[in-house]
Short mmCIF file of N, CA and C in Angstrom, two decimals:
data_model
loop_
_atom_site.label_atom_id
_atom_site.label_comp_id
_atom_site.label_asym_id
_atom_site.label_seq_id
_atom_site.Cartn_x
_atom_site.Cartn_y
_atom_site.Cartn_z
N LEU R 44 136.12 138.15 -87.90
CA LEU R 44 136.96 139.33 -88.01
C LEU R 44 136.07 140.53 -88.24
N ASN R 45 136.20 141.56 -87.43
CA ASN R 45 135.42 142.78 -87.55
C ASN R 45 136.38 143.96 -87.56
N CYS R 46 136.72 144.42 -88.78
CA CYS R 46 137.70 145.50 -88.83
C CYS R 46 137.63 146.26 -90.14
N PHE R 47 138.31 147.39 -90.15
CA PHE R 47 138.49 148.22 -91.33
C PHE R 47 139.91 147.97 -91.82
N VAL R 48 140.08 147.66 -93.10
CA VAL R 48 141.38 147.27 -93.63
C VAL R 48 141.73 148.14 -94.83
N GLN R 49 142.98 148.57 -94.90
CA GLN R 49 143.50 149.23 -96.09
C GLN R 49 144.65 148.37 -96.60
N THR R 50 144.55 147.95 -97.87
CA THR R 50 145.60 147.11 -98.44
C THR R 50 146.77 147.98 -98.88
N SER R 51 147.88 147.33 -99.25
CA SER R 51 149.08 148.07 -99.66
C SER R 51 148.84 148.88 -100.93
N ASN R 52 147.85 148.50 -101.74
CA ASN R 52 147.57 149.28 -102.96
C ASN R 52 146.53 150.38 -102.72
N GLY R 53 146.11 150.56 -101.45
CA GLY R 53 145.21 151.66 -101.11
C GLY R 53 143.74 151.29 -101.12
N SER R 54 143.39 150.04 -101.41
CA SER R 54 141.98 149.62 -101.38
C SER R 54 141.50 149.54 -99.93
N HIS R 55 140.24 149.91 -99.71
CA HIS R 55 139.65 149.88 -98.37
C HIS R 55 138.57 148.80 -98.32
N TYR R 56 138.53 148.08 -97.21
CA TYR R 56 137.53 147.04 -96.98
C TYR R 56 137.02 147.10 -95.57
N LEU R 57 135.77 146.73 -95.40
CA LEU R 57 135.21 146.44 -94.08
C LEU R 57 135.04 144.93 -94.04
N MET R 58 135.59 144.31 -93.02
CA MET R 58 135.43 142.88 -92.83
C MET R 58 134.50 142.72 -91.64
N ASP R 59 133.36 142.09 -91.86
CA ASP R 59 132.33 141.97 -90.84
C ASP R 59 131.81 140.54 -90.83
N ALA R 60 132.40 139.70 -90.00
CA ALA R 60 132.01 138.29 -89.87
C ALA R 60 132.05 137.63 -91.24
N SER R 61 130.91 137.38 -91.87
CA SER R 61 130.88 136.68 -93.15
C SER R 61 130.78 137.63 -94.33
N GLN R 62 130.97 138.93 -94.11
CA GLN R 62 130.84 139.92 -95.17
C GLN R 62 132.17 140.60 -95.44
N LYS R 63 132.33 140.99 -96.68
CA LYS R 63 133.47 141.82 -97.08
C LYS R 63 132.88 143.00 -97.84
N LEU R 64 133.02 144.20 -97.28
CA LEU R 64 132.53 145.40 -97.94
C LEU R 64 133.72 146.11 -98.55
N SER R 65 133.79 146.11 -99.88
CA SER R 65 134.89 146.73 -100.60
C SER R 65 134.52 148.16 -100.91
N ILE R 66 135.29 149.10 -100.38
CA ILE R 66 135.01 150.51 -100.59
C ILE R 66 135.87 150.97 -101.75
N GLY R 67 135.28 150.97 -102.94
CA GLY R 67 136.03 151.24 -104.15
C GLY R 67 136.05 152.70 -104.54
N SER R 68 135.08 153.47 -104.10
CA SER R 68 135.02 154.89 -104.46
C SER R 68 134.14 155.60 -103.46
N ASP R 69 134.05 156.91 -103.59
CA ASP R 69 133.18 157.68 -102.71
C ASP R 69 131.71 157.50 -103.07
N LEU R 70 131.43 156.82 -104.18
CA LEU R 70 130.06 156.69 -104.65
C LEU R 70 129.32 155.51 -104.05
N GLY R 71 130.03 154.56 -103.51
CA GLY R 71 129.31 153.41 -102.99
C GLY R 71 130.21 152.39 -102.34
N VAL R 72 129.59 151.39 -101.83
CA VAL R 72 130.28 150.29 -101.18
C VAL R 72 129.86 149.02 -101.90
N THR R 73 130.81 148.21 -102.30
CA THR R 73 130.49 146.95 -102.96
C THR R 73 130.41 145.86 -101.92
N TYR R 74 129.32 145.14 -101.93
CA TYR R 74 129.08 144.11 -100.93
C TYR R 74 129.45 142.75 -101.49
N SER R 75 130.21 141.98 -100.74
CA SER R 75 130.56 140.62 -101.12
C SER R 75 130.25 139.71 -99.96
N LYS R 76 129.92 138.48 -100.24
CA LYS R 76 129.71 137.51 -99.18
C LYS R 76 130.21 136.16 -99.64
N PRO R 77 130.55 135.30 -98.70
CA PRO R 77 131.01 133.98 -99.10
C PRO R 77 129.91 133.26 -99.88
N SER R 78 130.30 132.57 -100.93
CA SER R 78 129.34 131.79 -101.70
C SER R 78 129.06 130.50 -100.95
N ASP R 79 128.17 129.68 -101.50
CA ASP R 79 127.85 128.41 -100.86
C ASP R 79 129.04 127.46 -100.85
N SER R 80 129.93 127.63 -101.82
CA SER R 80 131.09 126.76 -101.88
C SER R 80 132.28 127.45 -101.23
N ALA R 81 132.82 126.86 -100.19
CA ALA R 81 133.94 127.46 -99.47
C ALA R 81 135.15 127.64 -100.37
N SER R 82 135.28 126.81 -101.40
CA SER R 82 136.46 126.89 -102.26
C SER R 82 136.43 128.06 -103.23
N SER R 83 135.25 128.67 -103.43
CA SER R 83 135.16 129.73 -104.43
C SER R 83 135.42 131.12 -103.85
N GLY R 84 135.56 131.27 -102.54
CA GLY R 84 135.92 132.55 -101.95
C GLY R 84 134.77 133.54 -101.93
N LEU R 85 135.11 134.82 -101.93
CA LEU R 85 134.11 135.88 -101.85
C LEU R 85 133.63 136.26 -103.24
N GLN R 86 132.34 136.42 -103.36
CA GLN R 86 131.73 136.79 -104.64
C GLN R 86 130.98 138.11 -104.49
N THR R 87 131.18 139.02 -105.43
CA THR R 87 130.47 140.29 -105.39
C THR R 87 129.01 140.06 -105.76
N THR R 88 128.11 140.63 -104.96
CA THR R 88 126.68 140.42 -105.22
C THR R 88 125.93 141.72 -105.47
N GLY R 89 126.57 142.86 -105.46
CA GLY R 89 125.86 144.10 -105.73
C GLY R 89 126.54 145.30 -105.13
N THR R 90 125.88 146.46 -105.23
CA THR R 90 126.42 147.70 -104.70
C THR R 90 125.47 148.26 -103.65
N LEU R 91 126.04 148.68 -102.55
CA LEU R 91 125.26 149.29 -101.48
C LEU R 91 125.61 150.77 -101.38
N THR R 92 124.77 151.50 -100.70
CA THR R 92 125.02 152.90 -100.44
C THR R 92 126.18 153.06 -99.46
N PRO R 93 126.84 154.21 -99.46
CA PRO R 93 127.91 154.43 -98.49
C PRO R 93 127.42 154.88 -97.12
N VAL R 94 126.11 154.93 -96.86
CA VAL R 94 125.61 155.36 -95.56
C VAL R 94 125.66 154.17 -94.60
N ILE R 95 126.33 154.39 -93.47
CA ILE R 95 126.47 153.32 -92.48
C ILE R 95 126.05 153.80 -91.11
N LYS R 96 125.72 152.86 -90.25
CA LYS R 96 125.46 153.11 -88.84
C LYS R 96 125.81 151.85 -88.07
N SER R 97 125.94 151.98 -86.77
CA SER R 97 126.21 150.81 -85.94
C SER R 97 124.90 150.29 -85.36
N LEU R 98 124.95 149.10 -84.79
CA LEU R 98 123.76 148.53 -84.15
C LEU R 98 123.32 149.31 -82.93
N SER R 99 124.29 149.93 -82.22
CA SER R 99 123.97 150.53 -80.93
C SER R 99 123.95 152.06 -80.92
N SER R 100 124.03 152.70 -82.09
CA SER R 100 124.05 154.16 -82.12
C SER R 100 123.21 154.67 -83.29
N PRO R 101 122.53 155.79 -83.11
CA PRO R 101 121.76 156.36 -84.21
C PRO R 101 122.61 157.17 -85.20
N GLU R 102 123.91 157.35 -84.91
CA GLU R 102 124.77 158.14 -85.80
C GLU R 102 124.81 157.53 -87.19
N LEU R 103 124.62 158.38 -88.20
CA LEU R 103 124.74 157.98 -89.60
C LEU R 103 126.00 158.60 -90.16
N ALA R 104 126.67 157.90 -91.05
CA ALA R 104 127.91 158.42 -91.65
C ALA R 104 128.04 157.89 -93.07
N VAL R 105 128.85 158.58 -93.86
CA VAL R 105 129.23 158.08 -95.18
C VAL R 105 130.71 157.76 -95.11
N ILE R 106 131.15 156.86 -95.96
CA ILE R 106 132.57 156.52 -96.03
C ILE R 106 133.15 157.23 -97.23
N GLU R 107 134.12 158.09 -96.99
CA GLU R 107 134.83 158.80 -98.05
C GLU R 107 136.30 158.83 -97.69
N GLY R 108 137.13 158.49 -98.65
CA GLY R 108 138.57 158.52 -98.42
C GLY R 108 139.01 157.65 -97.27
N GLY R 109 138.33 156.54 -97.04
CA GLY R 109 138.70 155.64 -95.96
C GLY R 109 138.30 156.12 -94.58
N GLN R 110 137.46 157.16 -94.51
CA GLN R 110 137.01 157.70 -93.22
C GLN R 110 135.50 157.70 -93.16
N LYS R 111 134.96 157.57 -91.95
CA LYS R 111 133.52 157.76 -91.79
C LYS R 111 133.28 159.23 -91.47
N ARG R 112 132.40 159.83 -92.25
CA ARG R 112 132.07 161.24 -92.09
C ARG R 112 130.64 161.34 -91.60
N PRO R 113 130.46 161.65 -90.31
CA PRO R 113 129.12 161.70 -89.74
C PRO R 113 128.22 162.72 -90.44
N ILE R 114 126.96 162.34 -90.59
CA ILE R 114 125.93 163.23 -91.14
C ILE R 114 125.24 163.86 -89.93
N PRO R 115 125.36 165.18 -89.74
CA PRO R 115 124.95 165.78 -88.46
C PRO R 115 123.45 165.91 -88.22
N THR R 116 122.64 166.01 -89.28
CA THR R 116 121.19 166.19 -89.09
C THR R 116 120.42 165.41 -90.14
N MET R 117 119.15 165.18 -89.85
CA MET R 117 118.30 164.52 -90.84
C MET R 117 118.08 165.42 -92.05
N GLN R 118 118.11 166.74 -91.87
CA GLN R 118 117.98 167.64 -93.01
C GLN R 118 119.14 167.45 -93.98
N VAL R 119 120.36 167.35 -93.46
CA VAL R 119 121.52 167.10 -94.31
C VAL R 119 121.39 165.73 -94.98
N PHE R 120 120.97 164.72 -94.22
CA PHE R 120 120.76 163.38 -94.77
C PHE R 120 119.81 163.44 -95.97
N ASN R 121 118.68 164.13 -95.80
CA ASN R 121 117.70 164.27 -96.88
C ASN R 121 118.25 165.09 -98.04
N ASP R 122 118.95 166.19 -97.71
CA ASP R 122 119.52 167.05 -98.77
C ASP R 122 120.53 166.30 -99.62
N LEU R 123 121.22 165.32 -99.03
CA LEU R 123 122.20 164.53 -99.77
C LEU R 123 121.52 163.45 -100.63
N GLY R 124 120.19 163.35 -100.52
CA GLY R 124 119.44 162.42 -101.36
C GLY R 124 119.30 161.02 -100.80
N PHE R 125 119.59 160.83 -99.52
CA PHE R 125 119.48 159.51 -98.93
C PHE R 125 118.07 159.27 -98.39
N THR R 126 117.72 158.01 -98.25
CA THR R 126 116.47 157.59 -97.64
C THR R 126 116.79 156.52 -96.59
N ALA R 127 115.78 156.12 -95.83
CA ALA R 127 115.99 155.11 -94.79
C ALA R 127 116.53 153.81 -95.40
N SER R 128 116.14 153.50 -96.61
CA SER R 128 116.61 152.27 -97.25
C SER R 128 118.07 152.36 -97.68
N SER R 129 118.66 153.55 -97.57
CA SER R 129 120.07 153.76 -97.93
C SER R 129 121.04 153.30 -96.85
N ILE R 130 120.55 152.97 -95.68
CA ILE R 130 121.41 152.74 -94.52
C ILE R 130 121.81 151.28 -94.39
N THR R 131 123.11 151.05 -94.21
CA THR R 131 123.64 149.72 -93.93
C THR R 131 124.09 149.70 -92.46
N THR R 132 123.62 148.72 -91.70
CA THR R 132 123.97 148.61 -90.29
C THR R 132 125.14 147.65 -90.12
N LEU R 133 126.17 148.12 -89.41
CA LEU R 133 127.35 147.31 -89.12
C LEU R 133 127.39 147.00 -87.63
N ASN R 134 128.10 145.93 -87.25
CA ASN R 134 128.26 145.70 -85.82
C ASN R 134 129.17 146.79 -85.25
N GLN R 135 129.09 147.00 -83.96
CA GLN R 135 129.79 148.12 -83.33
C GLN R 135 131.30 148.06 -83.52
N ALA R 136 131.89 146.87 -83.43
CA ALA R 136 133.35 146.74 -83.57
C ALA R 136 133.79 147.17 -84.97
N THR R 137 133.05 146.79 -85.98
CA THR R 137 133.41 147.18 -87.35
C THR R 137 133.25 148.69 -87.53
N TYR R 138 132.14 149.22 -87.04
CA TYR R 138 131.90 150.66 -87.16
C TYR R 138 133.00 151.45 -86.45
N ASP R 139 133.36 151.00 -85.26
CA ASP R 139 134.38 151.70 -84.48
C ASP R 139 135.77 151.61 -85.11
N SER R 140 136.00 150.60 -85.94
CA SER R 140 137.33 150.42 -86.54
C SER R 140 137.60 151.39 -87.69
N ILE R 141 136.58 152.06 -88.17
CA ILE R 141 136.75 153.01 -89.28
C ILE R 141 137.11 154.37 -88.68
N PRO R 142 138.21 154.98 -89.12
CA PRO R 142 138.60 156.27 -88.54
C PRO R 142 137.61 157.38 -88.91
N TYR R 143 137.45 158.31 -87.97
CA TYR R 143 136.56 159.45 -88.20
C TYR R 143 137.21 160.47 -89.13
N GLY R 144 136.38 161.08 -89.96
CA GLY R 144 136.74 162.23 -90.76
C GLY R 144 135.83 163.38 -90.37
N PRO R 145 135.90 164.48 -91.11
CA PRO R 145 135.04 165.62 -90.79
C PRO R 145 133.58 165.33 -91.10
N LEU R 146 132.68 166.16 -90.57
CA LEU R 146 131.26 166.02 -90.85
C LEU R 146 131.00 166.06 -92.35
N LYS R 147 129.99 165.33 -92.79
CA LYS R 147 129.53 165.39 -94.18
C LYS R 147 128.37 166.37 -94.21
N LEU R 148 128.52 167.44 -94.97
CA LEU R 148 127.50 168.47 -95.05
C LEU R 148 126.95 168.58 -96.45
N SER R 149 125.76 169.11 -96.57
CA SER R 149 125.17 169.36 -97.88
C SER R 149 125.36 170.83 -98.23
N VAL R 150 125.28 171.13 -99.51
CA VAL R 150 125.36 172.53 -99.95
C VAL R 150 124.24 173.31 -99.28
N GLY R 151 124.56 174.44 -98.69
CA GLY R 151 123.58 175.25 -98.00
C GLY R 151 123.49 174.99 -96.51
N SER R 152 124.23 174.02 -95.99
CA SER R 152 124.24 173.78 -94.54
C SER R 152 124.77 175.02 -93.83
N LEU R 153 124.11 175.41 -92.76
CA LEU R 153 124.51 176.58 -91.98
C LEU R 153 125.37 176.13 -90.82
N LEU R 154 126.58 176.65 -90.73
CA LEU R 154 127.56 176.20 -89.75
C LEU R 154 127.79 177.24 -88.67
N LEU R 155 127.85 176.79 -87.43
CA LEU R 155 128.18 177.64 -86.29
C LEU R 155 129.48 177.12 -85.72
N GLY R 156 130.56 177.89 -85.91
CA GLY R 156 131.88 177.48 -85.45
C GLY R 156 132.05 177.69 -83.97
N PRO R 157 133.15 177.17 -83.42
CA PRO R 157 133.41 177.29 -81.98
C PRO R 157 133.55 178.73 -81.52
N ASP R 158 133.92 179.64 -82.42
CA ASP R 158 134.06 181.05 -82.07
C ASP R 158 132.76 181.82 -82.30
N GLN R 159 131.67 181.08 -82.51
CA GLN R 159 130.33 181.63 -82.77
C GLN R 159 130.21 182.30 -84.14
N ALA R 160 131.22 182.13 -85.00
CA ALA R 160 131.13 182.64 -86.36
C ALA R 160 130.19 181.74 -87.16
N VAL R 161 129.40 182.36 -88.05
CA VAL R 161 128.43 181.63 -88.85
C VAL R 161 128.91 181.58 -90.29
N SER R 162 128.79 180.41 -90.91
CA SER R 162 129.15 180.23 -92.31
C SER R 162 128.08 179.39 -92.98
N ILE R 163 128.10 179.39 -94.30
CA ILE R 163 127.22 178.52 -95.07
C ILE R 163 128.10 177.65 -95.95
N ALA R 164 127.81 176.34 -95.98
CA ALA R 164 128.57 175.42 -96.83
C ALA R 164 128.24 175.76 -98.29
N LEU R 165 129.26 176.11 -99.04
CA LEU R 165 129.09 176.51 -100.43
C LEU R 165 129.14 175.31 -101.35
N THR R 166 130.08 174.44 -101.11
CA THR R 166 130.24 173.22 -101.89
C THR R 166 130.58 172.11 -100.90
N GLY R 167 130.99 170.97 -101.42
CA GLY R 167 131.40 169.88 -100.55
C GLY R 167 132.70 170.14 -99.84
N SER R 168 133.38 171.27 -100.18
CA SER R 168 134.69 171.50 -99.57
C SER R 168 134.99 172.97 -99.29
N SER R 169 134.00 173.84 -99.30
CA SER R 169 134.26 175.25 -98.99
C SER R 169 133.02 175.90 -98.39
N SER R 170 133.20 177.12 -97.89
CA SER R 170 132.09 177.84 -97.26
C SER R 170 132.24 179.34 -97.49
N LEU R 171 131.20 180.06 -97.13
CA LEU R 171 131.22 181.52 -97.14
C LEU R 171 130.80 182.01 -95.76
N GLN R 172 131.42 183.08 -95.29
CA GLN R 172 131.10 183.64 -93.98
C GLN R 172 129.83 184.48 -94.06
N ILE R 173 129.07 184.44 -92.99
CA ILE R 173 127.91 185.32 -92.81
C ILE R 173 128.28 186.19 -91.63
N THR R 174 128.45 187.49 -91.89
CA THR R 174 129.11 188.35 -90.91
C THR R 174 128.20 189.06 -89.91
N SER R 175 126.89 189.01 -90.09
CA SER R 175 126.03 189.71 -89.12
C SER R 175 124.68 189.02 -89.02
N PRO R 176 123.99 189.24 -87.88
CA PRO R 176 122.63 188.69 -87.75
C PRO R 176 121.70 189.26 -88.83
N TRP R 177 121.86 190.53 -89.19
CA TRP R 177 121.03 191.12 -90.23
C TRP R 177 121.24 190.39 -91.55
N GLN R 178 122.49 190.16 -91.88
CA GLN R 178 122.80 189.45 -93.13
C GLN R 178 122.17 188.05 -93.10
N PHE R 179 122.31 187.34 -92.00
CA PHE R 179 121.75 186.00 -91.84
C PHE R 179 120.25 186.03 -92.09
N GLU R 180 119.56 186.94 -91.42
CA GLU R 180 118.10 187.01 -91.53
C GLU R 180 117.65 187.54 -92.88
N SER R 181 118.41 188.45 -93.49
CA SER R 181 118.00 189.00 -94.78
C SER R 181 118.01 187.96 -95.90
N TYR R 182 118.79 186.92 -95.74
CA TYR R 182 118.80 185.83 -96.71
C TYR R 182 117.71 184.80 -96.41
N GLY R 183 116.96 185.02 -95.33
CA GLY R 183 115.87 184.12 -94.98
C GLY R 183 116.30 182.86 -94.25
N PHE R 184 117.50 182.85 -93.70
CA PHE R 184 117.98 181.68 -92.97
C PHE R 184 117.28 181.56 -91.63
N ASN R 185 117.19 180.34 -91.13
CA ASN R 185 116.53 180.05 -89.86
C ASN R 185 117.60 179.73 -88.82
N TRP R 186 117.57 180.44 -87.70
CA TRP R 186 118.56 180.23 -86.64
C TRP R 186 118.53 178.79 -86.13
N GLY R 187 117.36 178.15 -86.20
CA GLY R 187 117.23 176.77 -85.74
C GLY R 187 117.95 175.76 -86.63
N ASN R 188 118.37 176.17 -87.82
CA ASN R 188 119.05 175.26 -88.74
C ASN R 188 120.57 175.28 -88.61
N LEU R 189 121.09 176.06 -87.66
CA LEU R 189 122.55 176.10 -87.48
C LEU R 189 123.06 174.75 -86.97
N ILE R 190 124.16 174.31 -87.53
CA ILE R 190 124.81 173.07 -87.11
C ILE R 190 126.10 173.46 -86.39
N LYS R 191 126.20 173.12 -85.11
CA LYS R 191 127.43 173.40 -84.37
C LYS R 191 128.53 172.48 -84.87
N VAL R 192 129.67 173.07 -85.23
CA VAL R 192 130.79 172.29 -85.76
C VAL R 192 132.05 172.60 -84.97
N SER R 193 132.95 171.64 -84.95
CA SER R 193 134.23 171.81 -84.27
C SER R 193 135.21 172.56 -85.19
N SER R 194 136.32 172.97 -84.64
CA SER R 194 137.37 173.61 -85.46
C SER R 194 137.84 172.65 -86.55
N PHE R 195 137.94 171.36 -86.22
CA PHE R 195 138.34 170.33 -87.18
C PHE R 195 137.38 170.28 -88.36
N ASP R 196 136.07 170.26 -88.06
CA ASP R 196 135.07 170.20 -89.12
C ASP R 196 135.06 171.49 -89.94
N LEU R 197 135.16 172.62 -89.26
CA LEU R 197 135.13 173.91 -89.96
C LEU R 197 136.33 174.05 -90.90
N ALA R 198 137.48 173.53 -90.49
CA ALA R 198 138.68 173.59 -91.33
C ALA R 198 138.52 172.77 -92.61
N SER R 199 137.60 171.82 -92.61
CA SER R 199 137.35 171.01 -93.80
C SER R 199 136.51 171.75 -94.83
N TYR R 200 135.94 172.87 -94.43
CA TYR R 200 135.13 173.72 -95.32
C TYR R 200 135.69 175.14 -95.24
N PRO R 201 136.92 175.36 -95.72
CA PRO R 201 137.54 176.68 -95.57
C PRO R 201 136.73 177.78 -96.25
N SER R 202 136.78 178.95 -95.65
CA SER R 202 136.02 180.09 -96.16
C SER R 202 136.62 180.62 -97.46
N GLU R 203 135.73 180.92 -98.39
CA GLU R 203 136.13 181.56 -99.64
C GLU R 203 135.73 183.03 -99.65
N GLY R 204 135.41 183.57 -98.48
CA GLY R 204 135.07 184.99 -98.38
C GLY R 204 133.74 185.19 -97.69
N ASN R 205 133.18 186.38 -97.89
CA ASN R 205 131.95 186.80 -97.26
C ASN R 205 130.78 186.59 -98.22
N LEU R 206 129.70 186.02 -97.73
CA LEU R 206 128.51 185.81 -98.54
C LEU R 206 128.01 187.11 -99.16
N ALA R 207 128.12 188.21 -98.40
CA ALA R 207 127.64 189.51 -98.90
C ALA R 207 128.41 189.96 -100.14
N ASN R 208 129.64 189.53 -100.31
CA ASN R 208 130.41 189.89 -101.49
C ASN R 208 130.02 189.07 -102.71
N MET R 209 129.28 187.99 -102.49
CA MET R 209 128.88 187.10 -103.57
C MET R 209 127.43 187.29 -104.01
N VAL R 210 126.55 187.64 -103.04
CA VAL R 210 125.12 187.71 -103.29
C VAL R 210 124.57 188.95 -102.60
N SER R 211 123.60 189.61 -103.22
CA SER R 211 122.96 190.73 -102.55
C SER R 211 121.46 190.46 -102.45
N VAL R 212 120.83 191.09 -101.44
CA VAL R 212 119.39 190.97 -101.23
C VAL R 212 118.80 192.37 -101.37
N ASN R 213 117.90 192.53 -102.32
CA ASN R 213 117.27 193.84 -102.58
C ASN R 213 118.30 194.95 -102.74
N GLY R 214 119.39 194.62 -103.41
CA GLY R 214 120.42 195.61 -103.67
C GLY R 214 121.35 195.87 -102.51
N ASN R 215 121.13 195.20 -101.37
CA ASN R 215 121.99 195.37 -100.19
C ASN R 215 122.86 194.14 -100.00
N PRO R 216 124.13 194.34 -99.61
CA PRO R 216 124.99 193.17 -99.36
C PRO R 216 124.56 192.42 -98.12
#
């Protein structure tokens, strides 16, 4: 059985052949596997990171709220504190069975929306608009660090206003 399961009480599990990954919180995934005795069922053996990938794709994602949230760049991956040893590989069918959520971004991620508007991720759930190229450059941001995001992803980080209203550079907004 290779699937993503939500029980009637809201618990989330990944069932992957001989593994049962219990997703108990946004902080991690609990790994269980059948013990040597078939009569004893599944036994918890430790906690794994929530970073997952499939066998056939380089996409990395975290599981939050029962959804896989893709990590768009290695910079974001590093900013979130993950390392290569943080990654759990799932078979493609199991990976595909988990519904997609919005991108997982780190604080300070620079976002380029579909309308070419630029924002900066302020927290895990909000952003601030950057209204001009001068403003962008005056804060020392690098154009190469922009992450193109869809309307769906951008809506997950609603704007709390203009960055210039929150921070000034050399006395200028």
